[in-house]
CSV table of C-alpha atoms in Angstrom, one decimal:
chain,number,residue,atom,x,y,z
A,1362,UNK,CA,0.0,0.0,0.0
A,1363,UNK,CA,3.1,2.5,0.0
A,1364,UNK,CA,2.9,2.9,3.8
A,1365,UNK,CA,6.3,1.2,4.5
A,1366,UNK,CA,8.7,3.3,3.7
A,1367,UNK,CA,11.8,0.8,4.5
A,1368,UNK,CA,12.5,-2.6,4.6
A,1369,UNK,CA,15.4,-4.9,6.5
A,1370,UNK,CA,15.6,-8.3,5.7
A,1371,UNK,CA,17.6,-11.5,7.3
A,1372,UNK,CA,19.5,-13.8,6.3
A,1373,UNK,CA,18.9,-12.7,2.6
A,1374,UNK,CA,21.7,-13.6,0.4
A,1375,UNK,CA,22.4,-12.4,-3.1
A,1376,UNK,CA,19.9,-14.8,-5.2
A,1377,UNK,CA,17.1,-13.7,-2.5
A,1378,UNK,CA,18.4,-10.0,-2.3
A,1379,UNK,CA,18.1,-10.1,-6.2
A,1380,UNK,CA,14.7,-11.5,-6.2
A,1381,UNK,CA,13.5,-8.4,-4.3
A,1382,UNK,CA,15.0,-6.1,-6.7
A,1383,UNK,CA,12.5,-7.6,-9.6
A,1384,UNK,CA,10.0,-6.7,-7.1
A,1385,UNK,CA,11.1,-2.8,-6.9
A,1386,UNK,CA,12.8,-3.5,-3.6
A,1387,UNK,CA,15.9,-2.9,-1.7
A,1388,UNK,CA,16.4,-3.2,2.0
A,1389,UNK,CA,17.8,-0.8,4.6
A,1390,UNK,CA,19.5,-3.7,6.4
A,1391,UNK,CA,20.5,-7.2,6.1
A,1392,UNK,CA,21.0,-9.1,9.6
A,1393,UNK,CA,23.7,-11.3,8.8
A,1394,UNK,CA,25.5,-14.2,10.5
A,1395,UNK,CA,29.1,-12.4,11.5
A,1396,UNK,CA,31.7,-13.1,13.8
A,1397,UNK,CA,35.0,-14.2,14.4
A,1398,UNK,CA,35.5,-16.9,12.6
A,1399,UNK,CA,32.5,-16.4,10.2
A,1400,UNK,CA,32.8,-13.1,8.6
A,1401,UNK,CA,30.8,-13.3,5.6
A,1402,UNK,CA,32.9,-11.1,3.4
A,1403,UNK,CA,31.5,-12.0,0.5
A,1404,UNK,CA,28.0,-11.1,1.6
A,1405,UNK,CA,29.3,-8.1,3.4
A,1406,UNK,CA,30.5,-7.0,-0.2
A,1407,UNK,CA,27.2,-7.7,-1.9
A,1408,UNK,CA,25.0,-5.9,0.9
A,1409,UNK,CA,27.3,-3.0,0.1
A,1410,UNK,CA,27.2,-2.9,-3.3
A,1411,UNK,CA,23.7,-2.5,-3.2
A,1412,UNK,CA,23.4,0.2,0.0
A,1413,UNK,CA,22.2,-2.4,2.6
A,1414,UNK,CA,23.9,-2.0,5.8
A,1415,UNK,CA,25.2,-5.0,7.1
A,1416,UNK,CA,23.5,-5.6,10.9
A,1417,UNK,CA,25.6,-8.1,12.5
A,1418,UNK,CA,23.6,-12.1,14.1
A,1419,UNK,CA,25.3,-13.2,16.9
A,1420,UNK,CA,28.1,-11.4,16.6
A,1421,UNK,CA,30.0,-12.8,19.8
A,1422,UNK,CA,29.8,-16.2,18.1
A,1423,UNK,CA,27.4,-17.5,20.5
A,1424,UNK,CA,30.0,-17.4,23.2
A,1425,UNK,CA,32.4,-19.5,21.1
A,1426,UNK,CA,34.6,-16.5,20.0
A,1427,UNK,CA,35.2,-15.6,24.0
A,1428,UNK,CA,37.8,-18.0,24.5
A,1429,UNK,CA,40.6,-17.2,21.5
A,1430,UNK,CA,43.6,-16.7,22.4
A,1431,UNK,CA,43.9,-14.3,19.4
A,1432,UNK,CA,41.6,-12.2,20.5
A,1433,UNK,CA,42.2,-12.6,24.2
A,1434,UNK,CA,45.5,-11.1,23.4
A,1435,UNK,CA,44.7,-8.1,21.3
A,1436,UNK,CA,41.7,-7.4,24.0
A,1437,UNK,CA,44.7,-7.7,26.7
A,1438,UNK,CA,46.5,-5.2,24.7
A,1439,UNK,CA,44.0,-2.8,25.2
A,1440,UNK,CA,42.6,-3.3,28.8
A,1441,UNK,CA,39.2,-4.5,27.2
A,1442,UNK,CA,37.0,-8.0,27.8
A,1443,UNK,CA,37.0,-10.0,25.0
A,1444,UNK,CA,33.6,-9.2,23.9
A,1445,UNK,CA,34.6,-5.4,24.2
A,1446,UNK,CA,37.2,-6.0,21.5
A,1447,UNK,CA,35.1,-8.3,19.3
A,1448,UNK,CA,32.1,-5.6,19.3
A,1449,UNK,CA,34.6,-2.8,18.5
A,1450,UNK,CA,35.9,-5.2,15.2
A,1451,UNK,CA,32.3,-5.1,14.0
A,1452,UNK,CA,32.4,-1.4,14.7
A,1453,UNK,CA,35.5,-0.3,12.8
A,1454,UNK,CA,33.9,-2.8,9.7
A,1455,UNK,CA,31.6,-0.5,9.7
A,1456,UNK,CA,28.7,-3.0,10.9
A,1457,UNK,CA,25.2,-2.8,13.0
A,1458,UNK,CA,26.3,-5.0,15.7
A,1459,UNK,CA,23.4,-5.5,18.7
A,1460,UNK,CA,25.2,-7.6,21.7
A,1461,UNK,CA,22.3,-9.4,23.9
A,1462,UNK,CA,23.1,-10.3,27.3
A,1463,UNK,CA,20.3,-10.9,29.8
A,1464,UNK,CA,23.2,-9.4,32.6
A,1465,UNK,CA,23.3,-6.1,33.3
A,1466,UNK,CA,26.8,-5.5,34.2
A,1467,UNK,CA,27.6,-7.2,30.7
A,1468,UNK,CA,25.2,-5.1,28.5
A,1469,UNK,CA,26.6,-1.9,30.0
A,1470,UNK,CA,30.4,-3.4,28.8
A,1471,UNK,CA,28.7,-4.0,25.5
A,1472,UNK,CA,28.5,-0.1,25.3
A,1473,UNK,CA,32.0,0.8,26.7
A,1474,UNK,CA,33.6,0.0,23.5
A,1475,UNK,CA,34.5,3.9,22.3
A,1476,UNK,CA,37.1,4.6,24.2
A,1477,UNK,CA,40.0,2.4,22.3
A,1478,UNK,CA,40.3,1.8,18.4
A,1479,UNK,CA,41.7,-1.8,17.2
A,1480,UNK,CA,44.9,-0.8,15.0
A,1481,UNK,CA,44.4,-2.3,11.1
A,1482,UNK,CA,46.9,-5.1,11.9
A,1483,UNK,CA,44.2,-6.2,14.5
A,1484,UNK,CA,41.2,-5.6,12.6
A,1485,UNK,CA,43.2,-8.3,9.8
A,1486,UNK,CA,44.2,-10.6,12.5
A,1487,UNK,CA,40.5,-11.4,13.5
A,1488,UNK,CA,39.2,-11.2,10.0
A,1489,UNK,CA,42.0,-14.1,9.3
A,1490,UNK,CA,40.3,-16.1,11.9
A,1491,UNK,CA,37.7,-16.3,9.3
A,1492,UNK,CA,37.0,-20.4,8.3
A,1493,UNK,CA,34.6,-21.9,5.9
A,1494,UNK,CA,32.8,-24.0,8.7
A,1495,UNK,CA,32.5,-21.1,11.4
A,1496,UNK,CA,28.9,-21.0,11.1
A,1497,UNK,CA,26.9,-21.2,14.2
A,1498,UNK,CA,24.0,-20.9,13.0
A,1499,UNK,CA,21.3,-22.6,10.6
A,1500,UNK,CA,22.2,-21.6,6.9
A,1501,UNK,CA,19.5,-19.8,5.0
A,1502,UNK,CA,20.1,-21.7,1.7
A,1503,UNK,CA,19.3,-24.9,3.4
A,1504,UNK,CA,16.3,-22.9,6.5
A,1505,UNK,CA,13.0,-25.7,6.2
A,1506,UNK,CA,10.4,-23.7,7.8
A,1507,UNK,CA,8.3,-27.6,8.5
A,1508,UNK,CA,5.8,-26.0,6.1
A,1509,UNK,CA,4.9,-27.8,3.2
A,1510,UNK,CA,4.7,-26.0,-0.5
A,1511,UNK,CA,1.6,-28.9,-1.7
């Protein structure tokens, strides 16, 4: 009816993302599976392309990425959690990235992540943590929603 005025989207990759542009369509946002370990670059690159911004799912790994060493060091270097320095990664990529934590102390650490800036050479050594099988979650291409098309 022309009432919305924007649209974001999930889990859309670029088949499904193109299928909305025959329909006269192109999302504000596209909330993405990214982490450590699971970047999405290609994705990332194809959101951009098209103007979607790039909102980060689970971006803490589902707790997984907490314990890397990698990370645990360059969070050391700065005096930050290891959450603190995977948030401001997302950050620096220039994504939407939306922390949950049901604990109060740790949602207000989710927010204290201006005050330091990850150096390139950091930002690169996460991204490098990046592997084919990092996926935590269900993959879109292959979602069955239990409903049946007959």
């Amino acid at each position: 009816s022309g009432a919305a005025k924007s649209i974001g989207v999930c889990n859309f990759y670029p088949e499904a993302l193109d299928e909305l542009d025959k329909a006269g369509f192109t999302p504000a946002v596209n909330q993405i599976e990214i982490h450590p370990g699971f970047s999405q670059r290609d994705q990332r690159e194809d959101n951009a392309r098209r103007g979607i911004v790039t909102e980060s799912w689970s971006p803490l790994g589902q707790g997984k990425n907490l314990t890397d060493p990698t990370i645990g060091a360059i969070a050391s270097n700065h005096g930050v959690s290891v959450a603190q320095a995977i948030i401001r990664w997302h950050i620096q990529r220039g994504e939407v990235v939306i922390p949950r934590s049901s604990k109060v102390e740790r949602v207000r650490e989710n927010f204290d992540v201006f005050g330091f800036e990850l150096s390139e050479d950091e930002v690169k050594e996460i991204e490098q943590l990046d592997r084919t099988d990092g996926r935590v979650g269900p993959d879109p291409r292959e979602f069955n929603t239990g409903t049946s098309a007959e």
